[in-house]
Structures are given as structure tokens and as C-alpha cells.
Amino acid sequence: MATQRLFFALELPAPLQQQLVQWRADNFAAEAGKPVAAANLHLTLAFLGEVSDETSRKLQLLASRIEQPGFPLDLDDAGHWPRPGVVWLGCQRAPRGLLQLASLLRAQAARHGCAQSPQPFHPHVTLLRHAAPQIALPPRGFHWRADIRHFALFASNVTRGRTRYQALARWPLLSSPGE
């Protein structure tokens, strides 16, 4: 049976990806860690792991039924998780819509046999992997905003030692009143 390594995520607009890459280059030395490629910058909503085609189809059908308004995403926080060696950007205050969408997708995934982390959901964009144990984070004062209008299902593909994320399907979020 064929499987793919899948996850639901928010895509970041290409201009924002480039801004984050530039900010990372301006604030972290080359030896600070392994930078995530610009095209791979995203915010994971639910990690699914190795998923069969049948389970993928079921989860995509459920995702297509989600009716939730879009929301603004403010990236205004940063942190370092030493154990996995990750430097990330996140939200000081995650929007309710983001938390609801992630909760729904994680619950659906769990019901279909995709184990979910027991850790609370911490929305973040991974900037560096294999980060040095002692790393200085930039001072606060940075801020980027993206208006989130859809979410996607991604496959994680490794070719010649390089990981690339490919969007397999996208679903729109509802327009907010007044748009």
C-alpha cells in the first residue's frame, strides 16, 4: 500500500517568505543552524505522518467541508527549542480562527489513525533546524502580518537529500464580514 508523509498547514505568501529569509540572514550567523528553504516556510496545523491514499482521501473530504472565516496572522514572537534544535517565529497571541482550525484538523486526523502530539498546539514557522544549543534571539520589535484565506494539505518529499513540500490540495476559508 502506497503512503505519503502528509501535513495540513498554512502557506505563507511568497513575498513574506522572502522577507523572513532576509530577516533570518540579518539576525543569525550562518553557523547558527540549518536554514529552512524559503519555499518550505509554513505553519503546520496538523501533522499526519505516513498516510495511505485512502486515509488521505477521507481527510481531504473532511477538510473540504470546513466552513470557517479567514483570519489575520501576526508573526511577532520568536523562540528556540534546544532539544529539537529549532528556531521559530510565532504569535504572541494566536488568533482564535487559527486555534479552531488546527484543533478541528488535529481531531479529524486523530480519528483517522494519525497520531497527534500530546504537546499543546504551538503555532510557529520553523526558521532553523539543528540550531546551536546556545543561540541569541533578536530583540523584540519585529512584526509581519499575513491575511490567511486558505489552508492546504502538503506532502513532504525527499529527493537527493533535500526536503521539498508540495501542496496537494487547498481549501478556502470564508471571507470575513465586510470584505
PDB file of C-alpha atoms in Angstrom:
ATOM      1  CA  MET A   1       0.000   0.000   0.000  1.00  0.00           C
ATOM      2  CA  ALA A   2       1.398   3.394  -1.018  1.00  0.00           C
ATOM      3  CA  THR A   3       1.794   6.043   1.646  1.00  0.00           C
ATOM      4  CA  GLN A   4       2.875   9.668   1.731  1.00  0.00           C
ATOM      5  CA  ARG A   5       4.197  11.807   4.576  1.00  0.00           C
ATOM      6  CA  LEU A   6       1.488  14.488   4.905  1.00  0.00           C
ATOM      7  CA  PHE A   7       0.532  17.518   6.960  1.00  0.00           C
ATOM      8  CA  PHE A   8      -2.079  20.279   6.947  1.00  0.00           C
ATOM      9  CA  ALA A   9      -0.577  23.762   7.034  1.00  0.00           C
ATOM     10  CA  LEU A  10      -0.945  27.442   6.312  1.00  0.00           C
ATOM     11  CA  GLU A  11       1.039  28.619   3.324  1.00  0.00           C
ATOM     12  CA  LEU A  12       2.896  31.880   3.702  1.00  0.00           C
ATOM     13  CA  PRO A  13       2.753  34.271   0.738  1.00  0.00           C
ATOM     14  CA  ALA A  14       5.983  34.254  -1.308  1.00  0.00           C
ATOM     15  CA  PRO A  15       6.808  37.920  -0.501  1.00  0.00           C
ATOM     16  CA  LEU A  16       6.520  37.137   3.224  1.00  0.00           C
ATOM     17  CA  GLN A  17       8.705  34.048   2.825  1.00  0.00           C
ATOM     18  CA  GLN A  18      11.391  36.237   1.229  1.00  0.00           C
ATOM     19  CA  GLN A  19      11.098  38.859   3.998  1.00  0.00           C
ATOM     20  CA  LEU A  20      11.543  36.154   6.641  1.00  0.00           C
ATOM     21  CA  VAL A  21      14.574  34.706   4.862  1.00  0.00           C
ATOM     22  CA  GLN A  22      16.161  38.165   4.700  1.00  0.00           C
ATOM     23  CA  TRP A  23      15.383  38.834   8.386  1.00  0.00           C
ATOM     24  CA  ARG A  24      16.864  35.456   9.310  1.00  0.00           C
ATOM     25  CA  ALA A  25      20.043  36.216   7.301  1.00  0.00           C
ATOM     26  CA  ASP A  26      20.319  39.629   9.000  1.00  0.00           C
ATOM     27  CA  ASN A  27      19.878  38.215  12.508  1.00  0.00           C
ATOM     28  CA  PHE A  28      21.504  34.771  12.605  1.00  0.00           C
ATOM     29  CA  ALA A  29      25.033  33.743  11.698  1.00  0.00           C
ATOM     30  CA  ALA A  30      25.462  31.082   9.020  1.00  0.00           C
ATOM     31  CA  GLU A  31      26.655  28.575  11.651  1.00  0.00           C
ATOM     32  CA  ALA A  32      23.579  29.153  13.856  1.00  0.00           C
ATOM     33  CA  GLY A  33      21.721  26.246  12.240  1.00  0.00           C
ATOM     34  CA  LYS A  34      20.379  24.791   9.025  1.00  0.00           C
ATOM     35  CA  PRO A  35      18.025  27.318   7.380  1.00  0.00           C
ATOM     36  CA  VAL A  36      14.664  26.138   6.108  1.00  0.00           C
ATOM     37  CA  ALA A  37      14.279  26.938   2.394  1.00  0.00           C
ATOM     38  CA  ALA A  38      12.033  29.933   1.662  1.00  0.00           C
ATOM     39  CA  ALA A  39       9.547  27.809  -0.288  1.00  0.00           C
ATOM     40  CA  ASN A  40       9.256  25.440   2.694  1.00  0.00           C
ATOM     41  CA  LEU A  41       8.327  28.129   5.250  1.00  0.00           C
ATOM     42  CA  HIS A  42       4.826  27.325   6.515  1.00  0.00           C
ATOM     43  CA  LEU A  43       2.802  26.970   9.717  1.00  0.00           C
ATOM     44  CA  THR A  44       1.795  23.361  10.438  1.00  0.00           C
ATOM     45  CA  LEU A  45      -1.783  22.890  11.597  1.00  0.00           C
ATOM     46  CA  ALA A  46      -1.814  19.090  11.925  1.00  0.00           C
ATOM     47  CA  PHE A  47       0.980  16.618  11.228  1.00  0.00           C
ATOM     48  CA  LEU A  48      -0.391  13.387   9.771  1.00  0.00           C
ATOM     49  CA  GLY A  49       2.737  11.260   9.275  1.00  0.00           C
ATOM     50  CA  GLU A  50       2.796   8.391   6.772  1.00  0.00           C
ATOM     51  CA  VAL A  51      -0.735   8.214   5.390  1.00  0.00           C
ATOM     52  CA  SER A  52      -2.353   5.776   2.946  1.00  0.00           C
ATOM     53  CA  ASP A  53      -4.070   7.103  -0.169  1.00  0.00           C
ATOM     54  CA  GLU A  54      -7.439   6.029   1.280  1.00  0.00           C
ATOM     55  CA  THR A  55      -6.928   7.925   4.556  1.00  0.00           C
ATOM     56  CA  SER A  56      -5.649  10.934   2.608  1.00  0.00           C
ATOM     57  CA  ARG A  57      -8.851  10.960   0.508  1.00  0.00           C
ATOM     58  CA  LYS A  58     -11.035  10.742   3.650  1.00  0.00           C
ATOM     59  CA  LEU A  59      -9.162  13.599   5.351  1.00  0.00           C
ATOM     60  CA  GLN A  60      -9.331  15.729   2.203  1.00  0.00           C
ATOM     61  CA  LEU A  61     -13.111  15.202   2.028  1.00  0.00           C
ATOM     62  CA  LEU A  62     -13.455  16.288   5.663  1.00  0.00           C
ATOM     63  CA  ALA A  63     -11.205  19.302   5.043  1.00  0.00           C
ATOM     64  CA  SER A  64     -13.400  20.351   2.114  1.00  0.00           C
ATOM     65  CA  ARG A  65     -16.376  20.586   4.488  1.00  0.00           C
ATOM     66  CA  ILE A  66     -14.730  23.071   6.855  1.00  0.00           C
ATOM     67  CA  GLU A  67     -16.509  26.411   6.924  1.00  0.00           C
ATOM     68  CA  GLN A  68     -14.520  28.897   8.912  1.00  0.00           C
ATOM     69  CA  PRO A  69     -13.635  32.554   8.350  1.00  0.00           C
ATOM     70  CA  GLY A  70     -10.149  33.619   7.370  1.00  0.00           C
ATOM     71  CA  PHE A  71      -8.071  35.500   9.923  1.00  0.00           C
ATOM     72  CA  PRO A  72      -5.009  37.730  10.234  1.00  0.00           C
ATOM     73  CA  LEU A  73      -1.808  36.013  11.323  1.00  0.00           C
ATOM     74  CA  ASP A  74       0.716  38.180  13.187  1.00  0.00           C
ATOM     75  CA  LEU A  75       4.245  36.814  13.419  1.00  0.00           C
ATOM     76  CA  ASP A  76       5.647  38.823  16.309  1.00  0.00           C
ATOM     77  CA  ASP A  77       7.318  36.284  18.590  1.00  0.00           C
ATOM     78  CA  ALA A  78      10.441  34.113  18.307  1.00  0.00           C
ATOM     79  CA  GLY A  79      11.886  31.280  20.278  1.00  0.00           C
ATOM     80  CA  HIS A  80      14.364  28.427  20.439  1.00  0.00           C
ATOM     81  CA  TRP A  81      13.610  24.850  21.372  1.00  0.00           C
ATOM     82  CA  PRO A  82      17.044  23.443  22.286  1.00  0.00           C
ATOM     83  CA  ARG A  83      16.131  19.732  22.372  1.00  0.00           C
ATOM     84  CA  PRO A  84      14.924  19.519  18.745  1.00  0.00           C
ATOM     85  CA  GLY A  85      17.283  22.374  17.786  1.00  0.00           C
ATOM     86  CA  VAL A  86      14.571  24.571  16.281  1.00  0.00           C
ATOM     87  CA  VAL A  87      14.434  28.366  15.999  1.00  0.00           C
ATOM     88  CA  TRP A  88      10.936  29.561  15.214  1.00  0.00           C
ATOM     89  CA  LEU A  89       8.678  32.565  14.639  1.00  0.00           C
ATOM     90  CA  GLY A  90       5.204  32.577  16.109  1.00  0.00           C
ATOM     91  CA  CYS A  91       2.377  34.650  17.506  1.00  0.00           C
ATOM     92  CA  GLN A  92       2.350  36.327  20.877  1.00  0.00           C
ATOM     93  CA  ARG A  93      -1.439  35.899  20.719  1.00  0.00           C
ATOM     94  CA  ALA A  94      -2.642  33.232  18.316  1.00  0.00           C
ATOM     95  CA  PRO A  95      -5.901  34.197  16.575  1.00  0.00           C
ATOM     96  CA  ARG A  96      -8.958  32.204  17.599  1.00  0.00           C
ATOM     97  CA  GLY A  97      -9.542  31.129  13.980  1.00  0.00           C
ATOM     98  CA  LEU A  98      -6.067  29.600  13.794  1.00  0.00           C
ATOM     99  CA  LEU A  99      -6.553  27.664  17.030  1.00  0.00           C
ATOM    100  CA  GLN A 100     -10.008  26.441  15.948  1.00  0.00           C
ATOM    101  CA  LEU A 101      -8.790  25.307  12.525  1.00  0.00           C
ATOM    102  CA  ALA A 102      -5.812  23.444  13.992  1.00  0.00           C
ATOM    103  CA  SER A 103      -7.978  21.817  16.668  1.00  0.00           C
ATOM    104  CA  LEU A 104     -10.507  20.619  14.105  1.00  0.00           C
ATOM    105  CA  LEU A 105      -7.879  19.227  11.734  1.00  0.00           C
ATOM    106  CA  ARG A 106      -5.948  17.541  14.553  1.00  0.00           C
ATOM    107  CA  ALA A 107      -9.135  15.916  15.897  1.00  0.00           C
ATOM    108  CA  GLN A 108     -10.113  14.641  12.436  1.00  0.00           C
ATOM    109  CA  ALA A 109      -6.584  13.307  11.904  1.00  0.00           C
ATOM    110  CA  ALA A 110      -6.607  11.502  15.262  1.00  0.00           C
ATOM    111  CA  ARG A 111      -9.984   9.895  14.476  1.00  0.00           C
ATOM    112  CA  HIS A 112      -8.448   8.517  11.278  1.00  0.00           C
ATOM    113  CA  GLY A 113      -5.429   6.945  12.949  1.00  0.00           C
ATOM    114  CA  CYS A 114      -2.926   9.803  12.579  1.00  0.00           C
ATOM    115  CA  ALA A 115      -1.286  10.092  15.988  1.00  0.00           C
ATOM    116  CA  GLN A 116      -1.180  13.659  17.290  1.00  0.00           C
ATOM    117  CA  SER A 117       1.424  15.108  19.624  1.00  0.00           C
ATOM    118  CA  PRO A 118       0.378  15.212  23.281  1.00  0.00           C
ATOM    119  CA  GLN A 119       2.024  18.657  23.444  1.00  0.00           C
ATOM    120  CA  PRO A 120      -0.328  21.637  23.210  1.00  0.00           C
ATOM    121  CA  PHE A 121      -0.535  23.214  19.762  1.00  0.00           C
ATOM    122  CA  HIS A 122       2.071  25.970  19.461  1.00  0.00           C
ATOM    123  CA  PRO A 123       1.647  27.758  16.125  1.00  0.00           C
ATOM    124  CA  HIS A 124       5.050  28.535  14.649  1.00  0.00           C
ATOM    125  CA  VAL A 125       7.101  28.816  11.480  1.00  0.00           C
ATOM    126  CA  THR A 126      10.390  26.916  11.678  1.00  0.00           C
ATOM    127  CA  LEU A 127      13.286  29.122  10.528  1.00  0.00           C
ATOM    128  CA  LEU A 128      16.295  26.999  11.510  1.00  0.00           C
ATOM    129  CA  ARG A 129      16.802  23.304  12.216  1.00  0.00           C
ATOM    130  CA  HIS A 130      19.798  21.771  14.013  1.00  0.00           C
ATOM    131  CA  ALA A 131      20.270  25.124  15.757  1.00  0.00           C
ATOM    132  CA  ALA A 132      23.196  25.582  18.098  1.00  0.00           C
ATOM    133  CA  PRO A 133      22.293  24.850  21.747  1.00  0.00           C
ATOM    134  CA  GLN A 134      23.157  28.414  22.771  1.00  0.00           C
ATOM    135  CA  ILE A 135      21.680  30.892  20.334  1.00  0.00           C
ATOM    136  CA  ALA A 136      20.852  34.544  20.786  1.00  0.00           C
ATOM    137  CA  LEU A 137      17.401  35.580  19.616  1.00  0.00           C
ATOM    138  CA  PRO A 138      16.910  39.012  18.047  1.00  0.00           C
ATOM    139  CA  PRO A 139      15.327  41.677  20.244  1.00  0.00           C
ATOM    140  CA  ARG A 140      11.575  42.068  20.059  1.00  0.00           C
ATOM    141  CA  GLY A 141      10.106  44.643  17.731  1.00  0.00           C
ATOM    142  CA  PHE A 142       9.752  42.553  14.583  1.00  0.00           C
ATOM    143  CA  HIS A 143       6.293  42.021  13.124  1.00  0.00           C
ATOM    144  CA  TRP A 144       4.814  40.578   9.957  1.00  0.00           C
ATOM    145  CA  ARG A 145       1.128  40.130   9.123  1.00  0.00           C
ATOM    146  CA  ALA A 146      -0.484  37.772   6.647  1.00  0.00           C
ATOM    147  CA  ASP A 147      -4.190  37.540   5.915  1.00  0.00           C
ATOM    148  CA  ILE A 148      -4.969  33.835   5.916  1.00  0.00           C
ATOM    149  CA  ARG A 149      -7.552  32.948   3.269  1.00  0.00           C
ATOM    150  CA  HIS A 150      -6.955  29.216   2.825  1.00  0.00           C
ATOM    151  CA  PHE A 151      -5.212  26.150   4.206  1.00  0.00           C
ATOM    152  CA  ALA A 152      -3.562  23.254   2.408  1.00  0.00           C
ATOM    153  CA  LEU A 153      -2.545  19.621   2.568  1.00  0.00           C
ATOM    154  CA  PHE A 154       1.159  19.111   1.904  1.00  0.00           C
ATOM    155  CA  ALA A 155       3.322  16.123   1.066  1.00  0.00           C
ATOM    156  CA  SER A 156       6.897  16.043   2.332  1.00  0.00           C
ATOM    157  CA  ASN A 157       9.132  14.736  -0.457  1.00  0.00           C
ATOM    158  CA  VAL A 158      12.836  13.977  -0.059  1.00  0.00           C
ATOM    159  CA  THR A 159      14.890  13.942  -3.253  1.00  0.00           C
ATOM    160  CA  ARG A 160      18.692  13.745  -3.276  1.00  0.00           C
ATOM    161  CA  GLY A 161      18.788  14.610   0.419  1.00  0.00           C
ATOM    162  CA  ARG A 162      16.626  17.736   0.041  1.00  0.00           C
ATOM    163  CA  THR A 163      13.157  18.063   1.523  1.00  0.00           C
ATOM    164  CA  ARG A 164      10.517  19.861  -0.517  1.00  0.00           C
ATOM    165  CA  TYR A 165       6.926  20.424   0.493  1.00  0.00           C
ATOM    166  CA  GLN A 166       4.311  20.083  -2.231  1.00  0.00           C
ATOM    167  CA  ALA A 167       0.754  21.354  -1.822  1.00  0.00           C
ATOM    168  CA  LEU A 168      -1.605  18.546  -2.848  1.00  0.00           C
ATOM    169  CA  ALA A 169      -4.872  20.405  -2.216  1.00  0.00           C
ATOM    170  CA  ARG A 170      -6.059  23.787  -0.943  1.00  0.00           C
ATOM    171  CA  TRP A 171      -9.317  24.839   0.683  1.00  0.00           C
ATOM    172  CA  PRO A 172     -10.616  28.389   1.030  1.00  0.00           C
ATOM    173  CA  LEU A 173     -11.614  29.935   4.310  1.00  0.00           C
ATOM    174  CA  LEU A 174     -14.742  32.070   4.342  1.00  0.00           C
ATOM    175  CA  SER A 175     -14.496  35.803   3.786  1.00  0.00           C
ATOM    176  CA  SER A 176     -14.898  37.858   6.925  1.00  0.00           C
ATOM    177  CA  PRO A 177     -17.968  40.115   7.100  1.00  0.00           C
ATOM    178  CA  GLY A 178     -17.357  43.417   5.375  1.00  0.00           C
ATOM    179  CA  GLU A 179     -14.918  42.049   2.793  1.00  0.00           C
TER     180      GLU A 179
END
